[in-house]
Amino acid sequence: ALAGSLRRRLETAGNVDLVARAAPEAVLSALGEHAHAVHGRVVQGRLEGLPLRVFCASEHDFGTVLVRATGSESWVRALGELPVSADEAGVFAALGRPPVPPCWREPEHLGLEPPERFVERRDLAGLVHLHTAYSDGAASLRTMAEAAIAEGYAYMVVSDHSQTAAYAGGLTLEALERQWAEIDALNAELAPFRILKGIESDILPDGALDYPDEVLARFDVVLGSLHSHFNLAREQQTERLLRAVENPYLTVLAHPSGRLLLRRRGAEADWERVLARAAELGKIVEINANPWRLDLDWRLALEWRERLVFSIGPDAHAPEGYADVAYGLWMAQKAGLPPERVANTWPAERWLALRERV
Ligand SMILES: [Zn+2]
Ligand SMILES: [Zn+2]
C-alpha cells in the first residue's frame, strides 16, 4: 500500500514510502535492483530517482504500520501510543476516534476538525481557466468545449491570455471579437452547455489589468494573474496585488503567487492583506490545478477556508489538461474545503450574476 507524503497527497514528495504485508527478505528479492539494504523491518532502495522505503508488516499489525508510515510524523505522534491492528479503521476505532483521511494528517491539521464533507469531482459543474488556440492552447474552442461536455461539465470559462502576453499569443480586441462571435455560435449549438467569455488578464507591474475598462466590461469572467515581475519588493508586490483585487472587473485572482514548484519561488507579498481584501470584496481565489503550480498554496487556503471562496483552475492548454482538476481537488481537500467553498460547484448563472454586480 502507498504511504508517506504520496498517500497524504502533499504537493511535492521527496521519497516513496510503501507498506508491504510481507517479510523483509521477500520484499528485498521482489524489488530486485530497486532494493539496496534492510534495516530492521524497513527495506531501503530507490525508485524513479527517489529514495524508496518499504515498511514490512504482518497480518496483525498492517494497520498500525500503515498509520505510522503514512505520517506525518508530528500528526502520528499526537495520537500517542498506537494500538496494534490489522487495518487502519481498527487503529482509529481502538483510539476511540473517527477515521481521518490521509490528506488531513499534516502538522497544519493538528487540532482542526475536517469539514463534514470534502469537495469532490462529482460536485464540480464547471471548468474555470482554460486556454484555446486563440492564445497558447493546442486545441480549438470547439474541441475544448466538446471535451468539457464529454467529461460531464455544464459550462466552461474560457480564459485565453491578454494583449500584453505577446509570448503567449495574447488577444487583441480584434481577436476577442472573433472569439466572442464563435462563442455565441457554439453556445447556440451546444446548449444547454455554456461557454463563458473569460480572459486571463496579466496583472501589469502597477497592478492594472491588461485592457481598458470598456473591454473588461464585456467579459463574463475576468481572471487576473501575475506572469512577470515576480521579484518586486514585498510592499510593492502587495500594493500591486491589492490594486488588482480592487479592480471592479476582476472576478478571480488566478495562481496568486506565480510559483512553479521546485523551479521558481512565488511572489513575496503580504498575503494576509491581499486575501483579506479579496474576502471583503467577494473575489474568488484560484487554486491552480497544474501540478507545477498548485497555487494558492493549500496551507493558506486552509487558513482562509471559512472566509474565501475558491475556484479550482485546470489551466488546461489541451483537453488532456482537464485531468489536472484532480490535483486541484487534492489541494482543496488538504485545505479542508467543502463543496460550498468552491465556485466550480456553482451553476453558470451564478458566475454571470457576479458580473452584473459591477
Ligand atoms: Zn497564467
Ligand atoms: Zn492560464
CSV table of C-alpha atoms and ligand atoms in Angstrom, one decimal:
chain,number,residue,atom,x,y,z
A,1,ALA,CA,0.0,0.0,0.0
A,2,LEU,CA,1.0,3.6,-0.7
A,3,ALA,CA,2.1,5.5,2.4
A,4,GLY,CA,4.1,8.7,3.3
A,5,SER,CA,3.7,12.1,1.6
A,6,LEU,CA,2.4,10.5,-1.6
A,7,ARG,CA,-0.5,9.0,0.2
A,8,ARG,CA,-1.1,12.3,2.0
A,9,ARG,CA,-1.1,14.0,-1.4
A,10,LEU,CA,1.4,16.6,-0.5
A,11,GLU,CA,2.3,18.9,-3.4
A,12,THR,CA,5.8,17.6,-3.6
A,13,ALA,CA,7.3,14.3,-2.4
A,14,GLY,CA,10.9,13.6,-1.6
A,15,ASN,CA,10.6,9.9,-1.2
A,16,VAL,CA,8.4,6.9,-1.9
A,17,ASP,CA,7.1,5.1,1.1
A,18,LEU,CA,5.2,1.8,0.9
A,19,VAL,CA,3.8,-0.7,3.3
A,20,ALA,CA,4.0,-4.4,2.4
A,21,ARG,CA,2.3,-7.3,4.1
A,22,ALA,CA,5.5,-9.4,3.8
A,23,ALA,CA,8.8,-10.3,5.4
A,24,PRO,CA,11.8,-8.0,4.6
A,25,GLU,CA,13.7,-10.8,2.8
A,26,ALA,CA,10.7,-11.4,0.5
A,27,VAL,CA,10.4,-7.7,-0.3
A,28,LEU,CA,14.2,-7.4,-0.9
A,29,SER,CA,14.1,-10.2,-3.5
A,30,ALA,CA,10.9,-8.9,-5.1
A,31,LEU,CA,12.3,-5.4,-5.5
A,32,GLY,CA,15.4,-6.7,-7.3
A,33,GLU,CA,17.7,-3.8,-8.3
A,34,HIS,CA,15.4,-1.2,-6.6
A,35,ALA,CA,16.3,-2.5,-3.1
A,36,HIS,CA,19.7,-1.7,-1.5
A,37,ALA,CA,19.5,-2.5,2.2
A,38,VAL,CA,17.4,-3.8,5.1
A,39,HIS,CA,17.2,-2.0,8.4
A,40,GLY,CA,15.0,-4.0,10.8
A,41,ARG,CA,11.6,-4.2,9.1
A,42,VAL,CA,12.4,-1.5,6.6
A,43,VAL,CA,13.7,-2.2,3.1
A,44,GLN,CA,15.5,0.7,1.5
A,45,GLY,CA,16.1,1.4,-2.1
A,46,ARG,CA,15.5,3.8,-5.0
A,47,LEU,CA,12.5,4.2,-7.3
A,48,GLU,CA,12.3,6.8,-10.2
A,49,GLY,CA,15.3,8.6,-8.8
A,50,LEU,CA,13.7,8.9,-5.3
A,51,PRO,CA,14.6,7.2,-2.1
A,52,LEU,CA,12.3,4.2,-1.5
A,53,ARG,CA,11.3,2.7,1.8
A,54,VAL,CA,9.2,-0.3,2.2
A,55,PHE,CA,7.8,-0.9,5.7
A,56,CYS,CA,7.1,-4.5,6.3
A,57,ALA,CA,4.1,-5.5,8.3
A,58,SER,CA,2.4,-8.7,9.4
A,59,GLU,CA,-1.2,-9.7,9.1
A,60,HIS,CA,-1.7,-8.5,12.6
A,61,ASP,CA,-0.1,-5.0,12.6
A,62,PHE,CA,-0.6,-3.9,9.0
A,63,GLY,CA,-3.0,-1.1,10.0
A,64,THR,CA,-0.6,0.2,12.7
A,65,VAL,CA,2.4,0.2,10.4
A,66,LEU,CA,0.3,1.9,7.7
A,67,VAL,CA,-0.8,4.7,10.0
A,68,ARG,CA,2.8,5.2,11.2
A,69,ALA,CA,4.3,5.1,7.6
A,70,THR,CA,1.7,7.5,6.3
A,71,GLY,CA,2.5,10.1,8.8
A,72,SER,CA,3.0,13.0,9.1
A,73,GLU,CA,5.4,12.3,12.0
A,74,SER,CA,4.1,15.0,14.3
A,75,TRP,CA,0.4,14.1,13.5
A,76,VAL,CA,1.1,10.4,14.3
A,77,ARG,CA,3.0,11.4,17.5
A,78,ALA,CA,0.0,13.4,18.6
A,79,LEU,CA,-2.1,10.2,18.5
A,80,GLY,CA,0.0,8.8,21.4
A,81,GLU,CA,0.8,5.0,21.7
A,82,LEU,CA,-0.6,3.3,18.6
A,83,PRO,CA,-2.8,0.2,19.2
A,84,VAL,CA,-1.9,-2.9,17.2
A,85,SER,CA,-4.5,-3.5,14.4
A,86,ALA,CA,-4.8,-5.4,11.1
A,87,ASP,CA,-6.3,-2.4,9.4
A,88,GLU,CA,-6.4,1.4,9.7
A,89,ALA,CA,-10.0,1.5,10.7
A,90,GLY,CA,-9.1,-0.7,13.6
A,91,VAL,CA,-6.4,1.6,14.8
A,92,PHE,CA,-8.8,4.6,14.9
A,93,ALA,CA,-11.5,2.5,16.5
A,94,ALA,CA,-9.2,1.4,19.3
A,95,LEU,CA,-8.1,5.0,19.8
A,96,GLY,CA,-11.8,5.9,20.1
A,97,ARG,CA,-11.6,8.4,17.2
A,98,PRO,CA,-13.3,8.7,13.9
A,99,PRO,CA,-11.1,7.7,11.0
A,100,VAL,CA,-9.1,10.6,9.5
A,101,PRO,CA,-8.4,10.6,5.8
A,102,PRO,CA,-4.7,10.7,4.8
A,103,CYS,CA,-5.0,14.2,3.3
A,104,TRP,CA,-5.8,15.6,6.8
A,105,ARG,CA,-2.8,14.3,8.6
A,106,GLU,CA,-0.3,17.2,8.3
A,107,PRO,CA,1.1,19.2,11.2
A,108,GLU,CA,-1.1,22.1,10.0
A,109,HIS,CA,-4.2,19.9,10.7
A,110,LEU,CA,-3.4,19.3,14.3
A,111,GLY,CA,-6.3,20.4,16.4
A,112,LEU,CA,-8.6,21.2,13.4
A,113,GLU,CA,-11.8,19.5,12.6
A,114,PRO,CA,-12.1,18.2,9.0
A,115,PRO,CA,-15.1,19.5,7.1
A,116,GLU,CA,-18.3,17.5,7.2
A,117,ARG,CA,-17.7,16.7,3.5
A,118,PHE,CA,-14.7,17.4,1.3
A,119,VAL,CA,-15.3,18.8,-2.2
A,120,GLU,CA,-15.1,16.0,-4.8
A,121,ARG,CA,-15.2,15.7,-8.6
A,122,ARG,CA,-18.9,15.0,-8.7
A,123,ASP,CA,-19.6,18.4,-7.1
A,124,LEU,CA,-18.0,20.4,-9.9
A,125,ALA,CA,-20.3,21.8,-12.6
A,126,GLY,CA,-17.8,23.9,-14.5
A,127,LEU,CA,-14.3,24.2,-15.7
A,128,VAL,CA,-12.8,27.6,-14.9
A,129,HIS,CA,-9.5,28.6,-16.5
A,130,LEU,CA,-8.5,27.1,-19.8
A,131,HIS,CA,-6.8,28.2,-23.0
A,132,THR,CA,-7.5,27.6,-26.7
A,133,ALA,CA,-5.7,28.0,-29.9
A,134,TYR,CA,-6.7,31.7,-29.8
A,135,SER,CA,-3.7,32.1,-27.5
A,136,ASP,CA,-1.2,29.4,-26.5
A,137,GLY,CA,-3.6,26.5,-26.2
A,138,ALA,CA,-3.2,23.5,-28.6
A,139,ALA,CA,-6.9,22.9,-29.4
A,140,SER,CA,-9.8,24.9,-30.8
A,141,LEU,CA,-12.6,26.4,-28.8
A,142,ARG,CA,-14.9,23.7,-30.2
A,143,THR,CA,-12.6,20.9,-29.2
A,144,MET,CA,-12.2,22.2,-25.7
A,145,ALA,CA,-16.0,22.6,-25.3
A,146,GLU,CA,-16.8,19.2,-26.7
A,147,ALA,CA,-14.2,17.6,-24.3
A,148,ALA,CA,-15.8,19.5,-21.4
A,149,ILE,CA,-19.2,18.2,-22.3
A,150,ALA,CA,-17.8,14.6,-22.7
A,151,GLU,CA,-16.5,14.9,-19.1
A,152,GLY,CA,-19.9,15.9,-17.8
A,153,TYR,CA,-19.4,19.6,-17.2
A,154,ALA,CA,-22.2,22.1,-17.7
A,155,TYR,CA,-20.1,25.1,-18.5
A,156,MET,CA,-16.6,26.3,-19.0
A,157,VAL,CA,-14.9,29.7,-18.6
A,158,VAL,CA,-12.5,30.2,-21.5
A,159,SER,CA,-9.6,32.3,-20.4
A,160,ASP,CA,-7.0,33.0,-23.1
A,161,HIS,CA,-4.1,35.4,-22.5
A,162,SER,CA,-4.5,39.1,-22.6
A,163,GLN,CA,-2.8,41.5,-25.0
A,164,THR,CA,0.4,42.2,-23.2
A,165,ALA,CA,1.2,38.5,-23.1
A,166,ALA,CA,2.8,38.6,-26.6
A,167,TYR,CA,4.9,35.5,-25.7
A,168,ALA,CA,1.6,33.5,-25.3
A,169,GLY,CA,-0.3,35.0,-28.2
A,170,GLY,CA,-2.3,37.4,-26.1
A,171,LEU,CA,-5.6,38.5,-27.7
A,172,THR,CA,-6.1,41.9,-29.3
A,173,LEU,CA,-9.5,43.4,-29.2
A,174,GLU,CA,-10.0,42.2,-32.8
A,175,ALA,CA,-9.2,38.6,-31.9
A,176,LEU,CA,-11.5,38.9,-28.9
A,177,GLU,CA,-14.4,40.0,-31.2
A,178,ARG,CA,-13.8,36.9,-33.3
A,179,GLN,CA,-13.7,34.6,-30.2
A,180,TRP,CA,-16.9,36.1,-28.8
A,181,ALA,CA,-18.7,35.6,-32.1
A,182,GLU,CA,-17.5,32.0,-32.1
A,183,ILE,CA,-18.6,31.5,-28.5
A,184,ASP,CA,-22.1,32.9,-29.3
A,185,ALA,CA,-22.4,30.4,-32.2
A,186,LEU,CA,-21.2,27.5,-30.2
A,187,ASN,CA,-23.5,28.4,-27.3
A,188,ALA,CA,-26.4,28.3,-29.6
A,189,GLU,CA,-25.3,24.9,-31.0
A,190,LEU,CA,-24.2,23.2,-27.8
A,191,ALA,CA,-26.9,24.5,-25.4
A,192,PRO,CA,-27.6,23.8,-22.5
A,193,PHE,CA,-23.8,23.7,-22.3
A,194,ARG,CA,-22.5,27.2,-21.9
A,195,ILE,CA,-19.1,28.8,-22.7
A,196,LEU,CA,-18.5,31.9,-20.5
A,197,LYS,CA,-16.5,34.7,-22.1
A,198,GLY,CA,-13.4,35.0,-19.8
A,199,ILE,CA,-9.9,36.2,-20.1
A,200,GLU,CA,-6.7,35.6,-18.2
A,201,SER,CA,-5.6,39.1,-17.9
A,202,ASP,CA,-2.0,39.9,-17.0
A,203,ILE,CA,-1.7,41.9,-13.8
A,204,LEU,CA,0.7,44.7,-15.0
A,205,PRO,CA,3.6,45.8,-12.8
A,206,ASP,CA,1.5,48.6,-11.4
A,207,GLY,CA,-1.5,46.4,-10.6
A,208,ALA,CA,-3.6,47.5,-13.6
A,209,LEU,CA,-5.4,44.9,-15.7
A,210,ASP,CA,-4.4,44.5,-19.3
A,211,TYR,CA,-7.4,46.1,-21.1
A,212,PRO,CA,-9.3,49.4,-20.8
A,213,ASP,CA,-12.4,49.3,-18.7
A,214,GLU,CA,-14.8,49.3,-21.7
A,215,VAL,CA,-13.2,46.0,-22.9
A,216,LEU,CA,-13.0,44.5,-19.4
A,217,ALA,CA,-16.8,45.2,-19.0
A,218,ARG,CA,-17.6,42.9,-21.9
A,219,PHE,CA,-16.2,39.7,-20.3
A,220,ASP,CA,-18.4,37.4,-18.2
A,221,VAL,CA,-15.4,36.5,-16.0
A,222,VAL,CA,-12.0,38.2,-15.6
A,223,LEU,CA,-9.1,36.2,-14.2
A,224,GLY,CA,-6.1,38.2,-13.2
A,225,SER,CA,-2.7,36.7,-13.0
A,226,LEU,CA,0.9,37.5,-12.4
A,227,HIS,CA,3.1,36.5,-15.3
A,228,SER,CA,6.0,38.8,-14.8
A,229,HIS,CA,7.9,40.9,-12.2
A,230,PHE,CA,7.8,38.2,-9.6
A,231,ASN,CA,10.7,39.8,-7.7
A,232,LEU,CA,9.2,43.1,-6.7
A,233,ALA,CA,9.8,44.2,-3.1
A,234,ARG,CA,7.2,42.7,-0.8
A,235,GLU,CA,5.5,46.1,-0.1
A,236,GLN,CA,5.3,46.9,-3.8
A,237,GLN,CA,4.1,43.4,-4.8
A,238,THR,CA,1.4,43.7,-2.1
A,239,GLU,CA,0.2,47.1,-3.5
A,240,ARG,CA,0.2,45.6,-7.0
A,241,LEU,CA,-2.0,42.7,-5.9
A,242,LEU,CA,-4.3,44.9,-3.9
A,243,ARG,CA,-4.9,47.1,-6.8
A,244,ALA,CA,-5.7,44.1,-9.0
A,245,VAL,CA,-8.1,42.7,-6.4
A,246,GLU,CA,-9.8,46.1,-6.0
A,247,ASN,CA,-10.4,46.3,-9.7
A,248,PRO,CA,-14.2,46.0,-10.0
A,249,TYR,CA,-13.9,43.9,-13.1
A,250,LEU,CA,-11.6,41.2,-11.6
A,251,THR,CA,-13.5,38.1,-10.7
A,252,VAL,CA,-10.8,35.6,-9.9
A,253,LEU,CA,-7.2,36.1,-8.6
A,254,ALA,CA,-5.6,33.2,-10.5
A,255,HIS,CA,-2.4,31.4,-9.5
A,256,PRO,CA,-1.8,34.2,-6.9
A,257,SER,CA,1.9,33.8,-6.2
A,258,GLY,CA,3.0,32.6,-9.7
A,259,ARG,CA,5.2,30.0,-8.1
A,260,LEU,CA,6.4,26.9,-10.0
A,261,LEU,CA,7.1,24.1,-7.7
A,262,LEU,CA,10.8,23.1,-7.5
A,263,ARG,CA,11.5,25.7,-10.2
A,264,ARG,CA,10.5,29.2,-9.2
A,265,ARG,CA,9.6,30.8,-5.9
A,266,GLY,CA,6.3,32.7,-5.9
A,267,ALA,CA,5.9,36.5,-5.5
A,268,GLU,CA,6.6,37.8,-1.9
A,269,ALA,CA,3.6,39.6,-0.6
A,270,ASP,CA,1.6,40.3,2.5
A,271,TRP,CA,-1.0,37.6,1.8
A,272,GLU,CA,-3.0,38.4,4.9
A,273,ARG,CA,-3.8,41.8,3.4
A,274,VAL,CA,-4.3,40.6,-0.1
A,275,LEU,CA,-6.6,37.7,0.9
A,276,ALA,CA,-8.5,39.8,3.4
A,277,ARG,CA,-9.3,42.4,0.7
A,278,ALA,CA,-10.3,39.6,-1.7
A,279,ALA,CA,-12.7,38.2,1.0
A,280,GLU,CA,-14.1,41.6,1.7
A,281,LEU,CA,-14.8,42.3,-1.9
A,282,GLY,CA,-16.2,38.8,-2.7
A,283,LYS,CA,-13.4,38.0,-5.1
A,284,ILE,CA,-12.7,34.3,-5.9
A,285,VAL,CA,-9.2,33.0,-5.3
A,286,GLU,CA,-7.9,30.2,-7.5
A,287,ILE,CA,-6.2,27.0,-6.5
A,288,ASN,CA,-4.5,26.4,-9.8
A,289,ALA,CA,-4.5,22.7,-10.5
A,290,ASN,CA,-1.5,22.5,-12.8
A,291,PRO,CA,0.9,20.1,-10.9
A,292,TRP,CA,3.7,22.6,-11.3
A,293,ARG,CA,1.7,25.4,-9.7
A,294,LEU,CA,-0.9,24.2,-7.1
A,295,ASP,CA,-1.1,27.9,-6.2
A,296,LEU,CA,-2.7,29.3,-3.9
A,297,ASP,CA,-0.7,27.1,-1.5
A,298,TRP,CA,-3.1,24.8,0.3
A,299,ARG,CA,-1.8,26.0,3.7
A,300,LEU,CA,-3.0,29.5,3.0
A,301,ALA,CA,-6.3,28.1,1.6
A,302,LEU,CA,-6.6,26.1,4.9
A,303,GLU,CA,-6.2,29.3,6.9
A,304,TRP,CA,-8.8,31.1,4.8
A,305,ARG,CA,-11.2,28.2,4.2
A,306,GLU,CA,-14.0,29.9,6.1
A,307,ARG,CA,-13.6,33.4,4.7
A,308,LEU,CA,-12.9,32.9,1.0
A,309,VAL,CA,-14.5,31.2,-2.0
A,310,PHE,CA,-12.0,29.4,-4.2
A,311,SER,CA,-12.0,28.1,-7.8
A,312,ILE,CA,-10.1,25.1,-9.0
A,313,GLY,CA,-8.4,26.0,-12.2
A,314,PRO,CA,-7.1,23.3,-14.6
A,315,ASP,CA,-5.3,26.0,-16.6
A,316,ALA,CA,-5.7,23.5,-19.4
A,317,HIS,CA,-3.9,24.1,-22.8
A,318,ALA,CA,-5.5,21.0,-24.4
A,319,PRO,CA,-8.3,18.6,-23.4
A,320,GLU,CA,-5.8,16.4,-21.6
A,321,GLY,CA,-5.2,19.3,-19.2
A,322,TYR,CA,-8.7,18.8,-17.7
A,323,ALA,CA,-7.4,15.8,-15.8
A,324,ASP,CA,-5.3,18.2,-13.7
A,325,VAL,CA,-8.5,19.1,-11.9
A,326,ALA,CA,-7.8,16.0,-9.8
A,327,TYR,CA,-4.6,17.6,-8.4
A,328,GLY,CA,-6.5,20.8,-7.6
A,329,LEU,CA,-9.1,18.7,-5.8
A,330,TRP,CA,-6.4,17.1,-3.7
A,331,MET,CA,-5.2,20.6,-2.6
A,332,ALA,CA,-8.7,21.7,-1.9
A,333,GLN,CA,-9.2,18.7,0.3
A,334,LYS,CA,-5.9,19.4,2.1
A,335,ALA,CA,-7.3,22.9,2.7
A,336,GLY,CA,-10.5,21.4,4.1
A,337,LEU,CA,-12.8,22.9,1.5
A,338,PRO,CA,-16.4,21.7,1.5
A,339,PRO,CA,-18.3,22.0,-1.9
A,340,GLU,CA,-19.9,25.3,-0.9
A,341,ARG,CA,-16.4,27.0,-0.7
A,342,VAL,CA,-15.6,26.1,-4.3
A,343,ALA,CA,-17.1,28.2,-7.1
A,344,ASN,CA,-16.8,25.4,-9.7
A,345,THR,CA,-19.9,23.9,-8.0
A,346,TRP,CA,-22.0,26.9,-8.9
A,347,PRO,CA,-24.2,27.0,-11.9
A,348,ALA,CA,-23.1,29.3,-14.7
A,349,GLU,CA,-25.8,31.8,-13.8
A,350,ARG,CA,-24.2,32.5,-10.5
A,351,TRP,CA,-21.0,33.5,-12.3
A,352,LEU,CA,-22.9,35.8,-14.6
A,353,ALA,CA,-24.7,37.3,-11.6
A,354,LEU,CA,-21.3,38.3,-10.1
A,355,ARG,CA,-20.6,40.2,-13.3
A,356,GLU,CA,-23.8,42.1,-13.1
A,357,ARG,CA,-22.9,43.5,-9.7
A,358,VAL,CA,-20.1,45.6,-11.3
B,1,ZN,ZN,-1.3,32.1,-16.0
B,2,ZN,ZN,-3.6,30.2,-17.7
